[in-house]
Coordinates of C-alpha atoms in Angstrom, one line a residue:
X586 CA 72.8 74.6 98.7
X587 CA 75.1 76.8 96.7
X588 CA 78.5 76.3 97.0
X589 CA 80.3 79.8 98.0
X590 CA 81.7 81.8 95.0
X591 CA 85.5 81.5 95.5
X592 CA 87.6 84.4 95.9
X593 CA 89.8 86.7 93.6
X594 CA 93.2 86.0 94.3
X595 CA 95.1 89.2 94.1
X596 CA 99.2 88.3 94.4
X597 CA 101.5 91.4 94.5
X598 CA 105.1 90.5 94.3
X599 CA 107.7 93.0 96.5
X600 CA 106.6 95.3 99.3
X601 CA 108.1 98.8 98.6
X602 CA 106.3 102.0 97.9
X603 CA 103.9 100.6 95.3
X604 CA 103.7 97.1 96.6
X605 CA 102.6 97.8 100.2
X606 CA 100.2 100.2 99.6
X607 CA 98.4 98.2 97.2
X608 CA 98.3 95.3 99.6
X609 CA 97.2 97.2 102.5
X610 CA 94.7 100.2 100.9
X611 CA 92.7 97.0 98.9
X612 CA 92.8 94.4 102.0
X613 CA 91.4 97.2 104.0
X614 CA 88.4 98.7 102.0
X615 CA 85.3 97.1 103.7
X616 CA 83.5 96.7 99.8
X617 CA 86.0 93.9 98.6
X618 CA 85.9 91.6 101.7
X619 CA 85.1 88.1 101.1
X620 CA 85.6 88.9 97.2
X621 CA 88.7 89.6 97.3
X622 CA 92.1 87.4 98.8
X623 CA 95.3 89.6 98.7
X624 CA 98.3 87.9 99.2
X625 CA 101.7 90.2 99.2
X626 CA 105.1 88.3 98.4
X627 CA 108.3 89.3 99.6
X628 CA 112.0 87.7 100.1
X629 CA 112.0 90.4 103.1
X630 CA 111.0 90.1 106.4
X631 CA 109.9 93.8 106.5
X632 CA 109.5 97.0 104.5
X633 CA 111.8 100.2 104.6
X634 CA 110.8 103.5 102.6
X635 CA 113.5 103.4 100.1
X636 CA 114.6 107.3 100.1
X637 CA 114.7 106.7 103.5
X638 CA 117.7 103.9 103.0
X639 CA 120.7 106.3 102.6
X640 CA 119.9 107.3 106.2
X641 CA 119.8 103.9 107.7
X642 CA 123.1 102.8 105.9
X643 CA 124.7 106.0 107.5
X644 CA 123.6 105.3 110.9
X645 CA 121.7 108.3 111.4
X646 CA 118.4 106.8 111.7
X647 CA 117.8 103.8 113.4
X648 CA 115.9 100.9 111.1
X649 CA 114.1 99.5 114.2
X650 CA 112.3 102.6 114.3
X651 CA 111.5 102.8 110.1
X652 CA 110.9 99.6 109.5
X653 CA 107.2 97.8 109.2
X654 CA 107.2 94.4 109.8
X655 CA 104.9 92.3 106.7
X656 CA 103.5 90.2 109.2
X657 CA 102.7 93.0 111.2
X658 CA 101.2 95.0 108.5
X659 CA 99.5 91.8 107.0
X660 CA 97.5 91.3 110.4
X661 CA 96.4 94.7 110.7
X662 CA 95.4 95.6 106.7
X663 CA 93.9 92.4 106.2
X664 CA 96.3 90.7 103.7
X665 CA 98.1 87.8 103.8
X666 CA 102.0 87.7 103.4
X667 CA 104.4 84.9 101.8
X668 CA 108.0 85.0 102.2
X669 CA 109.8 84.1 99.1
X670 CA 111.7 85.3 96.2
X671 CA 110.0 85.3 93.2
X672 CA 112.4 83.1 90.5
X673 CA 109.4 81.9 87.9
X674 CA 106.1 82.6 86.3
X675 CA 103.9 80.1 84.6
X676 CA 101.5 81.9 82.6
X677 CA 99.5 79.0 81.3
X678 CA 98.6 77.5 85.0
X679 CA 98.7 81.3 86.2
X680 CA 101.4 80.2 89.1
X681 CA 104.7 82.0 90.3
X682 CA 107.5 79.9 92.0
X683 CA 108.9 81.0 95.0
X684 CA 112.6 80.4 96.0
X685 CA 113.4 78.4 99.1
X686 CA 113.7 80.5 102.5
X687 CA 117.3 79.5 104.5
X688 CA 118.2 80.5 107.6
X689 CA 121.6 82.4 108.1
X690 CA 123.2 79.4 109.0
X691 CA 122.2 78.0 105.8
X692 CA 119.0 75.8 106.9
X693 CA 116.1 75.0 105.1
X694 CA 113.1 77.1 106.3
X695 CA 110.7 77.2 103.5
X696 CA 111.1 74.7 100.6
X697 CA 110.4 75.9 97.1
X698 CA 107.0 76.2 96.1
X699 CA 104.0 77.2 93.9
X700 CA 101.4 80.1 94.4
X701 CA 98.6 80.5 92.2
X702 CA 96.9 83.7 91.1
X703 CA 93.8 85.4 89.1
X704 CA 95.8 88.6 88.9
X705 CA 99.6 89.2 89.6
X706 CA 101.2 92.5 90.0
X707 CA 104.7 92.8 90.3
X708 CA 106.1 95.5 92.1
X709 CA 110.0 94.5 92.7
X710 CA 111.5 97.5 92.6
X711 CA 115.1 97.9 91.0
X712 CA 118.9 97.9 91.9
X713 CA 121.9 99.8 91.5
X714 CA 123.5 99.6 88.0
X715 CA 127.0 98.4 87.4
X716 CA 127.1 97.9 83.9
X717 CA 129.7 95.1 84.1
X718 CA 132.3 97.3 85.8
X719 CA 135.0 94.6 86.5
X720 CA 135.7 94.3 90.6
X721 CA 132.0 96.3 90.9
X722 CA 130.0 93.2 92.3
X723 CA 133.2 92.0 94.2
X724 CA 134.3 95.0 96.2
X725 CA 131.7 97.8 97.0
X726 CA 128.7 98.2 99.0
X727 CA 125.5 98.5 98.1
X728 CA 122.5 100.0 99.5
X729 CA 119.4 98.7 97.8
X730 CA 117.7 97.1 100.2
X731 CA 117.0 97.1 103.9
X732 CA 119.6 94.2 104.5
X733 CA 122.5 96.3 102.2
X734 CA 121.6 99.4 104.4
X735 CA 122.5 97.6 107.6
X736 CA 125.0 95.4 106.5
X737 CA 126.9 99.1 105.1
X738 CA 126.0 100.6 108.6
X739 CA 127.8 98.2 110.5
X740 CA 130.8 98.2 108.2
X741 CA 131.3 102.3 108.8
X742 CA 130.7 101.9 112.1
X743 CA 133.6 99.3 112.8
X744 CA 135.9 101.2 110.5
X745 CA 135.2 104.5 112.2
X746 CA 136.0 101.9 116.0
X747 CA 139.3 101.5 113.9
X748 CA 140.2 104.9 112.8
X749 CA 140.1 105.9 116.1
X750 CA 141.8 103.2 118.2
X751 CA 144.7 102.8 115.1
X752 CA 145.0 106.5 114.2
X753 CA 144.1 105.3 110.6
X754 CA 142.6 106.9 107.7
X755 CA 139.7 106.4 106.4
X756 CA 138.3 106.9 102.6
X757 CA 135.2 106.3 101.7
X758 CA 134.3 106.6 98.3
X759 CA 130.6 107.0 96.3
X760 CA 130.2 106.4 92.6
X761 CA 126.9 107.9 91.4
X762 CA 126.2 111.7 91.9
X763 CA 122.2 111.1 91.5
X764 CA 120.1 111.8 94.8
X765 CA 121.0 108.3 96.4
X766 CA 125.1 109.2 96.2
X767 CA 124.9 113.0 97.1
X768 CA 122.4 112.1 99.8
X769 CA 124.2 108.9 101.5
X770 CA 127.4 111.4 101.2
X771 CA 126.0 114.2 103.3
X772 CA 124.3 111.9 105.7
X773 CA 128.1 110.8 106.0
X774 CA 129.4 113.7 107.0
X775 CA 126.5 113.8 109.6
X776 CA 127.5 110.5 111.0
X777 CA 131.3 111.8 111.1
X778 CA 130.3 115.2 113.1
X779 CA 127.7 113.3 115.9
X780 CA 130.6 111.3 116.6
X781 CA 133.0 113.8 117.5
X782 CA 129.9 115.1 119.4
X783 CA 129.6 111.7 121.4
X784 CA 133.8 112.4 122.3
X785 CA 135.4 110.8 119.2
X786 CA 137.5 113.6 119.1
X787 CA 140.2 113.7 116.1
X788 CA 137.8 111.5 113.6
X789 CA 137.0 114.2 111.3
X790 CA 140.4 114.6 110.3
X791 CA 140.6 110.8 109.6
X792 CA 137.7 110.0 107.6
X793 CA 137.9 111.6 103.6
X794 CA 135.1 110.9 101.5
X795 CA 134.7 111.2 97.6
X796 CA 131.7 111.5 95.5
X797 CA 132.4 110.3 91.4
X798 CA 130.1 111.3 88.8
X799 CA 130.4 110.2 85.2
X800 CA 128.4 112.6 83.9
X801 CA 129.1 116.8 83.7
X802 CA 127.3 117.4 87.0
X803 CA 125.4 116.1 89.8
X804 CA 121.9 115.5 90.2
X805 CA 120.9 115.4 86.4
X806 CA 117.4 115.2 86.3
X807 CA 117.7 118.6 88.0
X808 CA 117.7 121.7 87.1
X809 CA 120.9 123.0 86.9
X810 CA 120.8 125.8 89.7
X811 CA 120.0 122.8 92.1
X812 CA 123.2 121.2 90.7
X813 CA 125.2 123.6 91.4
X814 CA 124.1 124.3 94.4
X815 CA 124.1 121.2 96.1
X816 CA 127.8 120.6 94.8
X817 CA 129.0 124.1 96.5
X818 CA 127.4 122.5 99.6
X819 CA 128.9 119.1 99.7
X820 CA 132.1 120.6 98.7
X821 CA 131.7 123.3 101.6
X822 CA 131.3 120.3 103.9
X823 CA 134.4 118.9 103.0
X824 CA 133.2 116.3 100.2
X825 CA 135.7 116.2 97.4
X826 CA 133.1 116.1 94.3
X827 CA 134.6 114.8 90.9
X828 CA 132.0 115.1 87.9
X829 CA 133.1 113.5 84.4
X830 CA 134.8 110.8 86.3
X831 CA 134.4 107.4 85.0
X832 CA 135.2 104.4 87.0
X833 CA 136.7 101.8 84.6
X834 CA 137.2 98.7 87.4
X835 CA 137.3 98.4 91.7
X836 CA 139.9 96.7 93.2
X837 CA 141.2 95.9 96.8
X838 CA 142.8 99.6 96.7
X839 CA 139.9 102.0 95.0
X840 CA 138.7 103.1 91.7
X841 CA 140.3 103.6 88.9
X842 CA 139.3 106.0 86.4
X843 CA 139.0 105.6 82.6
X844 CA 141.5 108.4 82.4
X845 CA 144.2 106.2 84.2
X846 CA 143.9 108.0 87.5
X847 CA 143.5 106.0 90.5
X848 CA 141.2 107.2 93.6
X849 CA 142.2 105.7 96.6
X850 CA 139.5 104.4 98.4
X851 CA 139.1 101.9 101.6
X852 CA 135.2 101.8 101.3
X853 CA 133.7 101.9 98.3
X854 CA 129.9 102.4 97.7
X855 CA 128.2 101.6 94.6
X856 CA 125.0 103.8 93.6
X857 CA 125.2 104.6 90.4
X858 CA 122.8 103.7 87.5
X859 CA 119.5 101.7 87.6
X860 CA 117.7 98.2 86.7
X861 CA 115.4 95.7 87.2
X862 CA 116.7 92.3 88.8
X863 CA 118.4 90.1 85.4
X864 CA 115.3 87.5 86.4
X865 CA 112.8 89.3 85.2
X866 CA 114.2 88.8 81.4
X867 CA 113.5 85.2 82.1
X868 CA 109.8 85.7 82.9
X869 CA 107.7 83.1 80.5
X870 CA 108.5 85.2 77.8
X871 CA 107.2 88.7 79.4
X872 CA 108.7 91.7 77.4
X873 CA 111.5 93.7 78.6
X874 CA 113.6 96.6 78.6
X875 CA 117.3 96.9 78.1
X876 CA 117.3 97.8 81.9
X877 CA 115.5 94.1 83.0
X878 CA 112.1 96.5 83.7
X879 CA 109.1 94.7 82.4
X880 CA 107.5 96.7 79.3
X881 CA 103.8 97.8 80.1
X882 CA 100.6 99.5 78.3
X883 CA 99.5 102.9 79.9
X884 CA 96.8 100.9 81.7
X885 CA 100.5 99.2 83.3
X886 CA 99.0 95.5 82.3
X887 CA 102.3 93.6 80.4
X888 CA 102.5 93.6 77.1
X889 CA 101.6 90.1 76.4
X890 CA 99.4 89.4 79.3
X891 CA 96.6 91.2 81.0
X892 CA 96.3 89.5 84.0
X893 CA 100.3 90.3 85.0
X894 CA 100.6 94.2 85.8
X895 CA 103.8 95.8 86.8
X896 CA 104.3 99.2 88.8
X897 CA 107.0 101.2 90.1
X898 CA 110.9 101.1 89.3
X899 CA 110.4 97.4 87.5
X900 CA 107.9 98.5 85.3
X901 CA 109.3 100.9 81.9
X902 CA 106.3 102.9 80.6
X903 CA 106.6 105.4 78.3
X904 CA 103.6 107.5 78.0
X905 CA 102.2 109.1 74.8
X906 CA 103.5 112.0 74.0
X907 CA 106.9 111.2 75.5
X908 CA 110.3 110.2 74.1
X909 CA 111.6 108.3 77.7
X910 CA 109.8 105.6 79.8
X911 CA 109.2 107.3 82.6
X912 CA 112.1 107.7 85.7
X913 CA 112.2 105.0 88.4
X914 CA 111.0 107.4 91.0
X915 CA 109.1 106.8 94.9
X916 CA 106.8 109.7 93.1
X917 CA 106.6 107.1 90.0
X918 CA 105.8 104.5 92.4
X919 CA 103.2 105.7 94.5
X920 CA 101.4 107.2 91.8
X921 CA 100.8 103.9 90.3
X922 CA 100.3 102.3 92.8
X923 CA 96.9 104.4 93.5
X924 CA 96.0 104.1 89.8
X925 CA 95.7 100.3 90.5
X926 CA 93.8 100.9 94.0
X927 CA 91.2 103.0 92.1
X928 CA 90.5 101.0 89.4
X929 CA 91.9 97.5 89.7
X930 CA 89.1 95.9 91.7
X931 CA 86.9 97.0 88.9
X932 CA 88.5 95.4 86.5
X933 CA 89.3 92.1 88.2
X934 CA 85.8 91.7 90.2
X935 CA 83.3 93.0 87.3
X936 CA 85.7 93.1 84.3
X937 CA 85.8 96.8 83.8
X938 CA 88.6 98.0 81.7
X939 CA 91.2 100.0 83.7
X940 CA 91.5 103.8 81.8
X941 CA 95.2 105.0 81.4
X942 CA 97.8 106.0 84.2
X943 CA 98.3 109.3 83.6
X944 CA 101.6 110.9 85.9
X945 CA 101.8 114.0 87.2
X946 CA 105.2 115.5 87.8
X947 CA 104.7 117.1 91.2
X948 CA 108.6 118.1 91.0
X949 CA 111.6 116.4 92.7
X950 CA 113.8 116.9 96.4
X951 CA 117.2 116.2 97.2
X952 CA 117.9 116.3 101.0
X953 CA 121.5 116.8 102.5
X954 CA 120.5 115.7 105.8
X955 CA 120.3 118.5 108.7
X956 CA 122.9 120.5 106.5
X957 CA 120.3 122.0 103.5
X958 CA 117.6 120.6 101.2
X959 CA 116.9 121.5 97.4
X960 CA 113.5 121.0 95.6
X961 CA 112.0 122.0 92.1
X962 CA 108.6 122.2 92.1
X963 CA 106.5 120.7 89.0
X964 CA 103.1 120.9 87.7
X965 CA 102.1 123.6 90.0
X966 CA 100.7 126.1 87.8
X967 CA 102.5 129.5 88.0
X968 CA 104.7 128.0 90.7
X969 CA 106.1 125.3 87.9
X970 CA 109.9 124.8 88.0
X971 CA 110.7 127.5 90.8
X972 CA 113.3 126.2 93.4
X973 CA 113.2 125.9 96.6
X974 CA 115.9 125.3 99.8
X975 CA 116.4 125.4 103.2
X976 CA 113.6 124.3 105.8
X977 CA 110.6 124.8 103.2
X978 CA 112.2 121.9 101.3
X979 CA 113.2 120.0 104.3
X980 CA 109.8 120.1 105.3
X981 CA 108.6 119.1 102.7
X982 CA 111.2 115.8 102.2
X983 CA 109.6 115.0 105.9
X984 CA 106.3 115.2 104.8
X985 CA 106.8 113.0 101.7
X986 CA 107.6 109.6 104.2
X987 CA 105.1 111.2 107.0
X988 CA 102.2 110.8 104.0
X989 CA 104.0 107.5 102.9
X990 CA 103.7 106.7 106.4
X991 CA 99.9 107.7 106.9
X992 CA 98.8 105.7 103.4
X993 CA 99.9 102.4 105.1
X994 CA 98.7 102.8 108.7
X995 CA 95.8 105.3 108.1
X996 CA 95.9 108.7 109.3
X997 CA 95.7 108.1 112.8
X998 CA 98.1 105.3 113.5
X999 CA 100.9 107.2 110.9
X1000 CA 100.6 110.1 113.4
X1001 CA 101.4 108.3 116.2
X1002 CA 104.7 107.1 114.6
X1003 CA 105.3 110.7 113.9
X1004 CA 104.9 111.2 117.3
X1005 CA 107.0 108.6 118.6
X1006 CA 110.0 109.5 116.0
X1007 CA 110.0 112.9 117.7
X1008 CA 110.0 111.9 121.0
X1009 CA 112.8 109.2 120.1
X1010 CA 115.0 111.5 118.6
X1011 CA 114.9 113.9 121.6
X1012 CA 115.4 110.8 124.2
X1013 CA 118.0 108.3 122.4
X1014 CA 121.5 109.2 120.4
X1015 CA 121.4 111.4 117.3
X1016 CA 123.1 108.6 115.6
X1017 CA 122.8 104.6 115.8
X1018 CA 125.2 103.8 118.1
X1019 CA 124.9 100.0 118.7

């Protein structure tokens, strides 16, 4: 009797935007069963929409209720899931090799180990840039990851306990005016009202909070009536916004400029610039960008392997035609990631060749929390490049993580945890209190 044909092994490395929906759109579809194993990798315990991280670090959502467990999701897409940091490749044996898993206490969970694949994608997302800024790494907050989000949220939270019960002052300070500093500032400021709303009466005129951009103006890759904009309303909330403001080092006491000037600051948060993690330069010889991101062919296979694809804000593709790699964007991200659902089984199951990604730039949205929202839409015909605020582009922010939302649950489930966001925010605190 024939022996069974053995399965594809399909190992996708990180579970953000591109990784997760991969993962769970190809373990689901009916056609692939039995053909095909998918096995998602992760040194997390769950997955967080990354826009949506800003929010969580301020405190004014709560992460129990945006959070989706892998080993939930694994169970009910179909996948399997593997804890574990990715810290090798072999590309001769086709084998990655996972970091051990400790407890927070330091125990040994997981030893290191070996998984094996037919095809590897690598969808690891990226980090927060310091270029070498001397007391960066040792004295600000990041908020990268689910993990940094919380860990920043309960930091604020006890220095806020303090500014009221010592009548101190509070100064937080944000270097990086792209969407994730001007966001996490206004969600801030959100934070800071809510609790005088809960009785904290007095805290408003404790807490001070600075926004530092290097370059000329905020939000770059915007148009320029956005930027404008959304500094007159940050500044109109009481932000103090410094553009052309280059932080030279972090120490115990703030920032201080390459000018000389010092900016006094008791909780620094860095979110400025953008890379790959370093260990992806150490790869088995995969080629890589000056920002870590792993250099791919429009059909986003590596360079120098074709069984090794890379997506989302690790992955630096520049497309024909075009003088940048394209910008490490959720947009980015998902769109990739559907690329591979569409034609990646083909090629791995029946050896089709996958066509080349082509992006779409559907335009861009900065959200300032309940405050305003600013969006510039793209390729939308006559509409292209005309701006948008208000509700519209709140709206339309919302519907971004609702679809994110429905692409990893399926239509039906993602509405019910529309649903049960609504009736949450109408029945528990307008800010995490805990």
């Amino acid at each position: 009797m024939a022996g069974k044909t053995p399965s594809h092994r399909l190992v996708i490395v990180g579970g953000g935007v591109a990784g997760l929906e991969i993962a769970s759109t190809l373990a689901r579809q009916r056609r692939w069963r039995g053909a095909l194993d998918v096995i998602l990798v992760d040194s997390d315990a769950a997955h967080v929409w990354k826009p949506m991280l800003h929010t969580i670090a301020a405190g004014t959502s709560d992460i129990s209720q945006q959070q989706t467990a892998f080993l939930a999701q694994a169970r009910q897409a179909g996948f399997t899931f593997q804890p574990g940091a990715l810290q090798g490749l072999n590309r001769t044996t086709r084998e990655i090799q996972l970091a051990p898993v400790h407890a927070p206490d330091g125990r040994l969970l997981i030893p290191a180990r070996e998984l094996s694949y037919d095809t590897l994608v690598i969808a690891i997302g990226s980090e927060a840039n310091d270029f070498g800024t001397p007391g960066a790494a040792e004295y600000c907050y990041r908020i990268d990851s689910r993990q940094q989000a919380d860990a920043f949220h309960d930091e604020v939270r006890l220095r806020l306990l303090q500014c009221l019960s010592q009548q101190s002052r509070l100064r937080i300070g944000i270097v990086g005016g792209g969407a994730t500093g001007v966001e996490l500032a206004a969600e801030l400021v959100q934070l800071v009202e809510s609790s005088v709303g809960y009785g904290a009466h007095g805290l408003r005129e404790h807490v001070t909070i600075t926004l530092l951009e290097s370059g000329p103006r905020l939000l770059a890759a915007f148009p320029e009536d956005i930027s404008a904009a959304t500094r007159a309303r940050l500044e109109a909330l009481g932000i103090r916004v410094l553009t052309e403001a280059f932080v030279g080092a972090v120490d115990a006491e703030g920032f201080v400029l390459k000018s000389g000037e010092r900016i006094p600051v008791s909780l620094p948060v860095w979110a400025a610039g953008v890379k790959a993690p370093d260990f992806l330069t150490r790869l088995d010889g995969l080629a890589t960008s000056p920002n870590n991101q792993l250099v791919v062919l429009p059909s986003l296979q590596t360079t120098l392997d074709a069984r090794i694809y890379a997506v989302g804000d690790c992955a630096s593709l520049t497309l024909p035609g075009m003088q940048r790699p394209l910008g490490p964007t959720a947009q980015v991200a998902h769109q990739q990631a559907q690329h591979l659902i569409r034609y990646l089984p083909g090629a791995m199951l029946q050896g089709r060749p996958i066509p080349d990604f082509k992006y779409r730039n559907f335009g861009s949205i900065v959200s300032l929390g309940e405050y305003d929202a600013f969006a510039s839409l793209g390729q939308f015909g006559f509409l292209e490049g005309t701006t948008i605020q208000g509700r519209l582009a709140q709206l339309s922010h919302v519907m971004l993580y609702r679809s994110h939302q429905a692409r990893l649950h399926g239509f039906w489930r993602g509405s019910l945890l529309w649903l049960v966001d609504y009736i949450n925010q109408r029945l528990r605190g307008s800010i995490r209190l805990d």
